[in-house]
XYZ file of C-alpha atoms in Angstrom:
342
model
C 86.788 97.194 115.574
C 87.434 100.739 114.322
C 89.742 101.016 111.338
C 91.489 103.502 109.081
C 92.065 102.897 105.378
C 94.503 103.930 102.654
C 95.411 102.816 99.147
C 98.944 101.585 98.413
C 98.271 101.917 94.687
C 95.203 101.989 92.457
C 94.416 98.348 93.270
C 95.575 97.601 96.848
C 93.672 98.692 99.952
C 95.170 98.781 103.470
C 92.788 98.596 106.441
C 94.365 99.202 109.873
C 92.245 98.313 112.912
C 92.685 99.706 116.403
C 93.379 96.210 117.783
C 96.667 95.987 115.826
C 95.436 94.000 112.816
C 96.225 95.091 109.248
C 94.216 93.700 106.326
C 95.368 93.970 102.708
C 92.837 93.660 99.910
C 93.819 93.684 96.234
C 91.017 94.277 93.755
C 92.584 91.906 91.202
C 93.686 89.075 93.491
C 90.542 89.447 95.664
C 91.980 87.460 98.560
C 92.436 89.344 101.814
C 95.518 88.846 103.987
C 95.480 89.897 107.631
C 98.557 90.475 109.797
C 98.809 91.301 113.498
C 101.154 93.976 114.835
C 100.586 94.443 118.609
C 102.621 97.665 118.617
C 100.165 99.272 116.203
C 97.139 99.248 118.483
C 95.001 102.401 118.403
C 96.622 103.725 115.230
C 95.173 107.084 114.247
C 96.920 107.895 110.977
C 98.265 106.018 107.935
C 100.113 107.095 104.782
C 101.507 104.765 102.114
C 104.125 105.347 99.419
C 105.426 102.927 96.821
C 107.992 101.605 99.282
C 106.778 102.172 102.840
C 103.708 102.248 105.049
C 103.753 104.977 107.716
C 101.507 104.553 110.745
C 101.227 106.489 113.978
C 99.661 106.075 117.397
C 100.246 107.603 120.809
C 103.621 105.850 121.165
C 105.171 107.166 117.953
C 105.483 106.753 114.182
C 106.117 103.325 112.631
C 107.774 102.838 109.239
C 107.089 99.463 107.591
C 108.915 98.515 104.356
C 106.718 97.055 101.625
C 107.823 94.091 99.502
C 106.398 93.212 96.098
C 106.592 90.132 93.912
C 108.920 90.042 90.904
C 108.052 87.479 88.246
C 111.223 85.641 87.331
C 112.843 82.239 86.807
C 112.578 81.620 90.553
C 110.705 83.476 93.324
C 111.990 86.967 94.100
C 110.689 89.786 96.268
C 111.895 93.375 96.092
C 111.784 95.847 98.954
C 112.746 99.529 99.112
C 116.505 98.762 99.268
C 116.792 94.987 99.342
C 116.016 91.845 97.348
C 114.953 88.475 98.739
C 115.317 85.258 96.802
C 114.132 81.829 97.904
C 116.431 78.822 97.557
C 115.251 75.210 97.862
C 116.824 73.045 100.567
C 116.150 69.520 101.761
C 113.239 70.432 104.013
C 111.789 73.321 102.025
C 113.247 76.718 101.156
C 115.191 79.489 102.834
C 115.036 83.227 102.119
C 118.327 84.857 101.085
C 118.381 88.623 101.505
C 120.609 90.982 99.522
C 120.992 94.294 101.357
C 121.512 97.118 98.849
C 121.067 100.049 101.233
C 124.705 101.127 100.670
C 123.706 102.415 97.209
C 121.183 104.881 98.708
C 118.825 104.158 95.833
C 115.455 102.427 95.630
C 115.106 99.043 93.954
C 113.115 99.523 90.746
C 113.066 96.089 89.106
C 114.559 92.633 89.728
C 115.011 89.523 87.589
C 116.964 86.237 87.531
C 118.489 84.292 84.648
C 117.309 80.809 83.682
C 120.717 79.283 84.487
C 120.306 80.583 88.056
C 123.718 82.265 88.042
C 122.762 85.923 88.369
C 120.174 88.257 89.819
C 119.924 91.581 87.993
C 118.764 94.553 90.063
C 117.666 97.831 88.530
C 118.272 100.749 90.888
C 117.349 104.361 90.216
C 120.478 105.195 88.195
C 122.131 101.863 87.404
C 121.794 98.119 86.984
C 123.932 95.752 89.050
C 124.374 91.986 88.788
C 124.539 89.744 91.850
C 126.433 86.464 91.543
C 124.273 83.950 93.404
C 127.131 81.569 94.247
C 128.961 84.076 96.475
C 126.654 87.146 96.600
C 129.327 89.319 94.956
C 128.239 92.449 93.068
C 129.133 93.224 89.456
C 129.032 96.936 88.660
C 129.573 98.019 85.079
C 129.911 101.626 83.955
C 127.941 100.876 80.771
C 124.939 99.924 82.904
C 124.714 103.376 84.481
C 121.344 104.573 83.164
C 117.812 105.231 84.392
C 116.088 101.841 84.150
C 112.390 101.182 84.547
C 112.379 97.418 83.885
C 115.036 94.748 83.404
C 114.714 91.130 82.271
C 117.206 88.459 81.263
C 117.002 87.604 77.571
C 119.234 84.531 77.381
C 122.798 85.883 77.540
C 121.471 89.407 77.129
C 119.643 91.951 79.259
C 116.408 93.511 78.058
C 116.204 96.977 79.579
C 113.522 99.641 79.428
C 115.371 102.928 79.930
C 114.101 106.459 80.491
C 116.299 109.025 78.773
C 115.582 112.644 77.772
C 111.825 112.256 78.363
C 111.672 109.191 76.108
C 111.511 105.454 76.775
C 113.808 103.018 75.004
C 114.044 99.237 74.875
C 117.694 98.179 74.825
C 119.267 94.751 74.414
C 122.662 94.502 76.122
C 125.126 91.619 75.672
C 126.440 90.280 78.992
C 129.224 88.230 77.406
C 130.374 90.974 75.035
C 131.456 93.629 77.529
C 127.879 94.901 77.997
C 127.674 96.302 74.482
C 124.285 97.483 73.231
C 123.073 95.154 70.468
C 119.859 96.957 69.588
C 117.809 99.990 70.653
C 114.132 100.663 69.987
C 112.277 103.826 71.010
C 108.969 103.066 72.686
C 105.921 105.224 71.863
C 104.946 105.815 75.505
C 105.663 104.704 79.060
C 105.273 100.908 79.370
C 103.653 99.162 82.331
C 105.779 96.002 82.259
C 108.006 93.623 80.341
C 108.569 89.887 79.996
C 111.386 88.078 78.204
C 112.762 84.602 77.597
C 115.779 83.349 75.659
C 114.436 84.308 72.232
C 111.616 86.791 72.661
C 110.536 89.872 74.570
C 107.149 91.495 75.120
C 106.643 95.034 76.404
C 103.156 95.894 77.547
C 101.242 99.123 77.599
C 97.651 100.099 78.272
C 95.582 97.640 76.168
C 98.525 96.679 73.953
C 101.472 94.286 73.723
C 104.599 94.932 71.635
C 106.464 91.776 70.640
C 110.192 91.649 69.838
C 112.243 88.769 68.442
C 115.909 88.623 67.477
C 116.333 92.125 68.947
C 113.831 93.588 66.468
C 110.241 94.746 66.686
C 107.849 92.084 65.393
C 104.264 93.296 65.891
C 101.666 94.811 68.215
C 98.706 92.995 69.749
C 95.635 94.959 70.830
C 93.826 93.808 73.987
C 90.375 94.416 75.467
C 91.816 95.497 78.830
C 95.131 96.610 80.269
C 97.629 93.796 80.954
C 99.011 93.479 84.481
C 101.166 90.357 84.084
C 102.551 88.646 80.963
C 104.761 85.676 80.173
C 106.203 85.124 76.713
C 106.833 81.606 75.370
C 108.667 82.514 72.183
C 109.479 78.938 71.113
C 105.754 78.254 70.908
C 104.990 81.775 69.609
C 102.564 82.353 72.470
C 102.047 84.880 75.265
C 100.098 84.295 78.468
C 98.542 87.543 79.656
C 96.435 88.443 82.700
C 94.247 91.479 82.134
C 93.103 94.010 84.696
C 89.575 92.695 84.046
C 90.824 89.428 85.690
C 90.608 87.526 82.388
C 93.545 85.216 81.596
C 94.222 84.899 77.874
C 96.609 83.090 75.540
C 97.887 85.078 72.564
C 99.070 82.965 69.610
C 101.187 85.038 67.234
C 102.558 82.174 65.131
C 100.464 83.045 62.073
C 99.798 86.297 60.313
C 96.405 86.427 62.039
C 96.682 86.901 65.806
C 94.570 84.383 67.727
C 93.498 85.135 71.295
C 91.947 82.419 73.472
C 90.458 82.852 76.940
C 91.929 80.424 79.458
C 89.770 81.487 82.408
C 87.945 84.392 84.023
C 87.991 85.735 87.592
C 91.735 84.960 87.792
C 93.859 86.370 90.630
C 97.301 85.523 89.241
C 99.212 82.902 87.283
C 102.652 81.305 87.077
C 104.268 79.503 84.159
C 106.661 76.563 84.433
C 108.906 76.554 81.383
C 110.248 73.020 81.965
C 106.843 71.361 81.585
C 105.027 74.167 79.695
C 102.439 74.297 82.467
C 100.279 77.243 83.510
C 99.205 77.458 87.160
C 96.116 79.624 87.577
C 95.231 81.231 90.915
C 91.531 81.873 91.559
C 91.318 83.092 95.134
C 92.463 80.210 97.339
C 92.018 77.696 94.527
C 94.910 76.732 92.250
C 94.256 75.057 88.911
C 96.598 74.145 86.089
C 96.690 73.429 82.380
C 99.311 72.990 79.708
C 100.266 75.389 76.967
C 98.816 72.944 74.415
C 95.699 71.939 76.383
C 93.926 74.861 78.059
C 91.412 72.757 80.004
C 91.903 73.647 83.667
C 92.319 70.869 86.242
C 92.153 71.420 90.055
C 95.571 71.299 91.721
C 95.237 72.476 95.356
C 93.620 74.978 97.697
C 95.718 77.268 99.873
C 94.996 80.518 101.725
C 98.693 81.439 101.726
C 100.289 83.704 99.119
C 101.771 82.031 96.034
C 104.980 83.778 94.991
C 106.403 81.604 92.234
C 107.536 78.323 90.741
C 110.722 76.550 91.784
C 111.393 74.524 88.649
C 114.374 72.612 90.055
C 112.084 70.743 92.450
C 108.815 71.143 90.488
C 106.933 72.983 93.203
C 104.914 76.130 93.864
C 106.276 78.325 96.638
C 103.867 79.953 99.095
C 104.406 82.451 101.885
C 102.340 81.657 104.957
C 99.883 84.326 106.052
C 101.019 86.507 108.978
C 104.561 85.079 108.885
C 107.502 85.520 106.548
C 107.739 81.742 106.282
C 108.089 80.040 102.875
C 106.340 76.696 102.412
C 106.883 74.325 99.533
C 104.240 71.670 100.089
C 102.655 71.647 96.637
C 104.605 69.585 94.125
C 103.875 68.593 90.559
C 105.630 65.911 88.526
C 105.740 64.397 85.068
C 102.726 62.159 85.717
C 100.258 65.066 85.756
C 102.067 66.631 82.808
C 101.606 63.429 80.777
C 97.948 63.319 81.802
C 97.435 66.873 80.561
C 99.154 66.158 77.246
C 97.034 63.049 76.690
């Protein structure tokens, strides 16, 4: 079938066929996902921005919002002007959508706290907090800034802000009237950030910058650019997936940085903080290991899209291909954790 192609970013390819099928191919994940849209038959033009896909055929122009995964304490997706979280229920999970279109600003970054009380949303000119219990919005004048990334850092917010052509990392106290505790100017534009209760890592092209106790600790040089990181500050370790599809563990406990390779040809990974387990995605295959024992063990195979860990019920959440339908069929428990530790 004839098709037209376009890139959503440097790594994601869209292929639109004249029979109404759309195939997405990511050069890191390397698993294709195909969706059918009958209204899009005989499409003759496609253009893609960061937030939307625009397609046209003889019947008109179609605008399709694009959602992307946000790595957080529980699964979150961000769209152009909305956020979707997934909550476990008795028979699986349900998606809960927060419509933020009233702000007339794009969603830049999203994160959730480990106590599952708040979702923090970075818009173009401000950060707002959503109370999960009643979906109420908290808007604070001190959080009016130009954010690029936001992460919860215990009872604080770690924020990468763009101001006067410079980038700054700021730590803001939630319980102390949103006062700024510490500010650090970053040398260049970062590509991401990860934080937990005690530590924070900001990543750049081929480099990680580690912060603890609101202060800069050290840099770690890498062989390739990082695309996803997770800091485990209690263990003084960082899990990092490189653009070369190599998954590594950085141990910064000693003066000498030690970097170990967990696996190669990795599509993605998720970390469960409760059991200190790393789930490694390699195409349709999912393997796991512990933070202390890096030997990978097969877990499951699934052609659906993994979008995160739900720690409260010890499960990996998948979205079924061609439907916005969350499935939660893959559970792990303490027995496999004990086996890994032994």
